[in-house]
PDB file of C-alpha atoms in Angstrom:
ATOM      1  CA  MET A   1      64.930  34.216 162.904  1.00  0.00           C
ATOM      2  CA  ASN A   2      63.283  31.216 164.918  1.00  0.00           C
ATOM      3  CA  ILE A   3      61.983  31.769 168.538  1.00  0.00           C
ATOM      4  CA  GLU A   4      60.425  28.926 170.467  1.00  0.00           C
ATOM      5  CA  THR A   5      57.524  30.223 172.862  1.00  0.00           C
ATOM      6  CA  LYS A   6      55.826  28.228 175.235  1.00  0.00           C
ATOM      7  CA  PHE A   7      52.248  28.452 173.478  1.00  0.00           C
ATOM      8  CA  ASN A   8      51.740  28.602 169.498  1.00  0.00           C
ATOM      9  CA  ILE A   9      48.766  30.041 167.502  1.00  0.00           C
ATOM     10  CA  GLY A  10      45.671  28.210 167.674  1.00  0.00           C
ATOM     11  CA  ASP A  11      46.286  26.544 171.162  1.00  0.00           C
ATOM     12  CA  LYS A  12      43.611  26.152 173.845  1.00  0.00           C
ATOM     13  CA  VAL A  13      44.646  27.116 176.992  1.00  0.00           C
ATOM     14  CA  PHE A  14      43.205  28.181 180.355  1.00  0.00           C
ATOM     15  CA  VAL A  15      44.007  31.670 182.083  1.00  0.00           C
ATOM     16  CA  CYS A  16      43.217  33.080 185.337  1.00  0.00           C
ATOM     17  CA  GLN A  17      40.524  35.546 184.694  1.00  0.00           C
ATOM     18  CA  LYS A  18      39.963  38.307 187.150  1.00  0.00           C
ATOM     19  CA  ASN A  19      36.192  38.991 187.976  1.00  0.00           C
ATOM     20  CA  SER A  20      35.511  42.019 190.271  1.00  0.00           C
ATOM     21  CA  LYS A  21      32.513  43.192 192.100  1.00  0.00           C
ATOM     22  CA  TYR A  22      31.340  45.063 195.160  1.00  0.00           C
ATOM     23  CA  GLU A  23      29.013  43.966 198.133  1.00  0.00           C
ATOM     24  CA  ARG A  24      26.455  46.635 198.662  1.00  0.00           C
ATOM     25  CA  GLU A  25      24.978  47.886 201.930  1.00  0.00           C
ATOM     26  CA  THR A  26      22.586  50.465 203.090  1.00  0.00           C
ATOM     27  CA  CYS A  27      23.672  53.898 202.745  1.00  0.00           C
ATOM     28  CA  LYS A  28      24.758  55.557 206.258  1.00  0.00           C
ATOM     29  CA  ILE A  29      24.039  59.104 204.990  1.00  0.00           C
ATOM     30  CA  CYS A  30      20.295  58.919 203.972  1.00  0.00           C
ATOM     31  CA  ASN A  31      19.569  55.627 206.038  1.00  0.00           C
ATOM     32  CA  GLY A  32      18.206  54.113 202.455  1.00  0.00           C
ATOM     33  CA  LYS A  33      15.888  56.663 201.779  1.00  0.00           C
ATOM     34  CA  GLY A  34      18.015  57.989 198.738  1.00  0.00           C
ATOM     35  CA  TYR A  35      17.621  61.613 199.734  1.00  0.00           C
ATOM     36  CA  VAL A  36      18.232  64.026 202.750  1.00  0.00           C
ATOM     37  CA  VAL A  37      16.417  66.686 204.278  1.00  0.00           C
ATOM     38  CA  ILE A  38      17.937  69.996 205.032  1.00  0.00           C
ATOM     39  CA  ASN A  39      15.684  73.171 206.171  1.00  0.00           C
ATOM     40  CA  ASP A  40      12.348  71.351 205.031  1.00  0.00           C
ATOM     41  CA  LYS A  41      14.085  70.732 201.576  1.00  0.00           C
ATOM     42  CA  SER A  42      14.563  67.334 200.023  1.00  0.00           C
ATOM     43  CA  PHE A  43      18.170  66.633 198.229  1.00  0.00           C
ATOM     44  CA  GLN A  44      19.453  63.651 196.560  1.00  0.00           C
ATOM     45  CA  CYS A  45      21.789  61.883 198.613  1.00  0.00           C
ATOM     46  CA  PRO A  46      25.396  62.797 197.960  1.00  0.00           C
ATOM     47  CA  GLU A  47      26.968  59.545 199.062  1.00  0.00           C
ATOM     48  CA  CYS A  48      24.378  57.163 197.211  1.00  0.00           C
ATOM     49  CA  HIS A  49      23.022  59.573 194.427  1.00  0.00           C
ATOM     50  CA  GLY A  50      19.801  58.292 195.053  1.00  0.00           C
ATOM     51  CA  MET A  51      20.557  54.470 194.962  1.00  0.00           C
ATOM     52  CA  LYS A  52      19.843  54.058 198.806  1.00  0.00           C
ATOM     53  CA  GLN A  53      22.797  51.754 198.749  1.00  0.00           C
ATOM     54  CA  THR A  54      26.592  52.258 198.593  1.00  0.00           C
ATOM     55  CA  ASN A  55      29.746  50.012 197.851  1.00  0.00           C
ATOM     56  CA  SER A  56      31.286  48.716 200.730  1.00  0.00           C
ATOM     57  CA  LYS A  57      33.749  46.153 199.936  1.00  0.00           C
ATOM     58  CA  HIS A  58      35.583  45.250 196.692  1.00  0.00           C
ATOM     59  CA  ILE A  59      35.942  41.428 195.952  1.00  0.00           C
ATOM     60  CA  ILE A  60      38.336  40.071 193.702  1.00  0.00           C
ATOM     61  CA  ASN A  61      38.222  36.578 192.412  1.00  0.00           C
ATOM     62  CA  PHE A  62      40.071  34.603 190.048  1.00  0.00           C
ATOM     63  CA  THR A  63      38.749  31.715 187.898  1.00  0.00           C
ATOM     64  CA  PRO A  64      39.891  29.377 185.162  1.00  0.00           C
ATOM     65  CA  VAL A  65      38.477  30.037 181.724  1.00  0.00           C
ATOM     66  CA  GLN A  66      39.496  28.284 178.464  1.00  0.00           C
ATOM     67  CA  VAL A  67      40.778  30.713 175.445  1.00  0.00           C
ATOM     68  CA  GLU A  68      42.508  30.514 172.208  1.00  0.00           C
ATOM     69  CA  ILE A  69      45.600  31.693 171.337  1.00  0.00           C
ATOM     70  CA  VAL A  70      45.356  33.780 168.355  1.00  0.00           C
ATOM     71  CA  LYS A  71      48.638  35.730 167.986  1.00  0.00           C
ATOM     72  CA  VAL A  72      51.977  35.593 169.810  1.00  0.00           C
ATOM     73  CA  ILE A  73      54.063  39.001 169.918  1.00  0.00           C
ATOM     74  CA  THR A  74      57.857  38.907 170.601  1.00  0.00           C
ATOM     75  CA  SER A  75      60.227  41.541 171.182  1.00  0.00           C
ATOM     76  CA  THR A  76      63.699  41.968 172.704  1.00  0.00           C
ATOM     77  CA  THR A  77      65.562  44.526 175.032  1.00  0.00           C
ATOM     78  CA  THR A  78      69.394  45.017 175.427  1.00  0.00           C
ATOM     79  CA  ASN A  79      70.022  46.393 178.723  1.00  0.00           C
ATOM     80  CA  ASN A  80      73.789  46.622 179.455  1.00  0.00           C
ATOM     81  CA  GLY A  81      74.572  44.184 176.981  1.00  0.00           C
ATOM     82  CA  ASN A  82      72.303  41.264 178.226  1.00  0.00           C
ATOM     83  CA  VAL A  83      69.370  40.604 175.738  1.00  0.00           C
ATOM     84  CA  GLN A  84      66.015  39.741 177.039  1.00  0.00           C
ATOM     85  CA  LEU A  85      63.314  38.066 175.062  1.00  0.00           C
ATOM     86  CA  HIS A  86      59.498  39.213 176.036  1.00  0.00           C
ATOM     87  CA  VAL A  87      56.460  37.277 174.824  1.00  0.00           C
ATOM     88  CA  LYS A  88      52.995  38.490 174.972  1.00  0.00           C
ATOM     89  CA  TYR A  89      50.063  36.109 173.744  1.00  0.00           C
ATOM     90  CA  ILE A  90      47.098  37.621 172.181  1.00  0.00           C
ATOM     91  CA  ILE A  91      43.807  35.403 173.649  1.00  0.00           C
ATOM     92  CA  ARG A  92      40.039  35.212 172.369  1.00  0.00           C
ATOM     93  CA  GLU A  93      37.712  34.993 175.092  1.00  0.00           C
ATOM     94  CA  HIS A  94      34.014  34.245 174.164  1.00  0.00           C
ATOM     95  CA  LYS A  95      31.719  36.140 176.430  1.00  0.00           C
ATOM     96  CA  LYS A  96      28.261  35.324 177.080  1.00  0.00           C
ATOM     97  CA  ASN A  97      26.959  38.879 176.458  1.00  0.00           C
ATOM     98  CA  HIS A  98      29.765  40.363 174.386  1.00  0.00           C
ATOM     99  CA  GLY A  99      30.558  37.817 171.864  1.00  0.00           C
ATOM    100  CA  LYS A 100      34.362  37.404 171.006  1.00  0.00           C
ATOM    101  CA  ARG A 101      37.033  39.608 172.615  1.00  0.00           C
ATOM    102  CA  ASP A 102      40.989  39.543 171.971  1.00  0.00           C
ATOM    103  CA  ARG A 103      42.956  40.660 174.918  1.00  0.00           C
ATOM    104  CA  SER A 104      46.596  40.532 175.503  1.00  0.00           C
ATOM    105  CA  VAL A 105      48.328  38.238 178.462  1.00  0.00           C
ATOM    106  CA  ALA A 106      52.044  38.661 179.223  1.00  0.00           C
ATOM    107  CA  GLU A 107      53.603  35.559 179.989  1.00  0.00           C
ATOM    108  CA  TYR A 108      55.342  36.785 183.107  1.00  0.00           C
ATOM    109  CA  ARG A 109      52.243  37.020 184.726  1.00  0.00           C
ATOM    110  CA  ASN A 110      52.047  33.137 185.113  1.00  0.00           C
ATOM    111  CA  ILE A 111      48.349  33.189 184.623  1.00  0.00           C
ATOM    112  CA  ILE A 112      48.443  30.800 181.137  1.00  0.00           C
ATOM    113  CA  PHE A 113      48.461  27.139 181.440  1.00  0.00           C
ATOM    114  CA  TYR A 114      47.541  24.051 179.018  1.00  0.00           C
ATOM    115  CA  SER A 115      45.595  22.173 181.775  1.00  0.00           C
ATOM    116  CA  LEU A 116      42.525  22.972 183.482  1.00  0.00           C
ATOM    117  CA  GLU A 117      44.121  21.610 187.003  1.00  0.00           C
ATOM    118  CA  GLU A 118      47.163  24.012 186.793  1.00  0.00           C
ATOM    119  CA  ALA A 119      44.941  26.866 185.868  1.00  0.00           C
ATOM    120  CA  GLU A 120      42.561  25.883 188.974  1.00  0.00           C
ATOM    121  CA  ALA A 121      45.476  25.588 191.200  1.00  0.00           C
ATOM    122  CA  ARG A 122      46.954  29.051 190.225  1.00  0.00           C
ATOM    123  CA  CYS A 123      43.570  30.777 190.601  1.00  0.00           C
ATOM    124  CA  LYS A 124      43.224  29.184 194.084  1.00  0.00           C
ATOM    125  CA  GLU A 125      46.644  30.740 195.140  1.00  0.00           C
ATOM    126  CA  LEU A 126      45.621  34.033 193.759  1.00  0.00           C
ATOM    127  CA  ASN A 127      42.390  34.069 195.730  1.00  0.00           C
ATOM    128  CA  ASP A 128      44.047  33.237 198.847  1.00  0.00           C
ATOM    129  CA  GLU A 129      46.614  35.942 198.226  1.00  0.00           C
ATOM    130  CA  LYS A 130      43.434  38.345 198.060  1.00  0.00           C
ATOM    131  CA  SER A 131      42.004  37.202 201.118  1.00  0.00           C
TER     132      SER A 131
END
């Protein structure tokens, strides 16, 4: 069986990589001390656990990253006589601190592109949706 896919093994492509972080703020329970006092006894703050700050806002940002496709997985399903083809790509990322890492990306997510410009445009759309 010969199945045509949009991308092939070895292709250098761009994906919209999801980055998330939290904004930090001074703990409102202990006012940034890291502890609370009850009946002249000090206890670690139950909200910030002694860190003096808490997470206030979850920020998700998408950025384009170049990766390599290392594997293509195809499968089919049949639903009421209709055959559907599913394609999943395994990509290899190069992380600064973690070396090479493989992960899968399904085609339907619409985050894999041949050109950097297409990836940047899609990442911008995704960032605007999250705002």
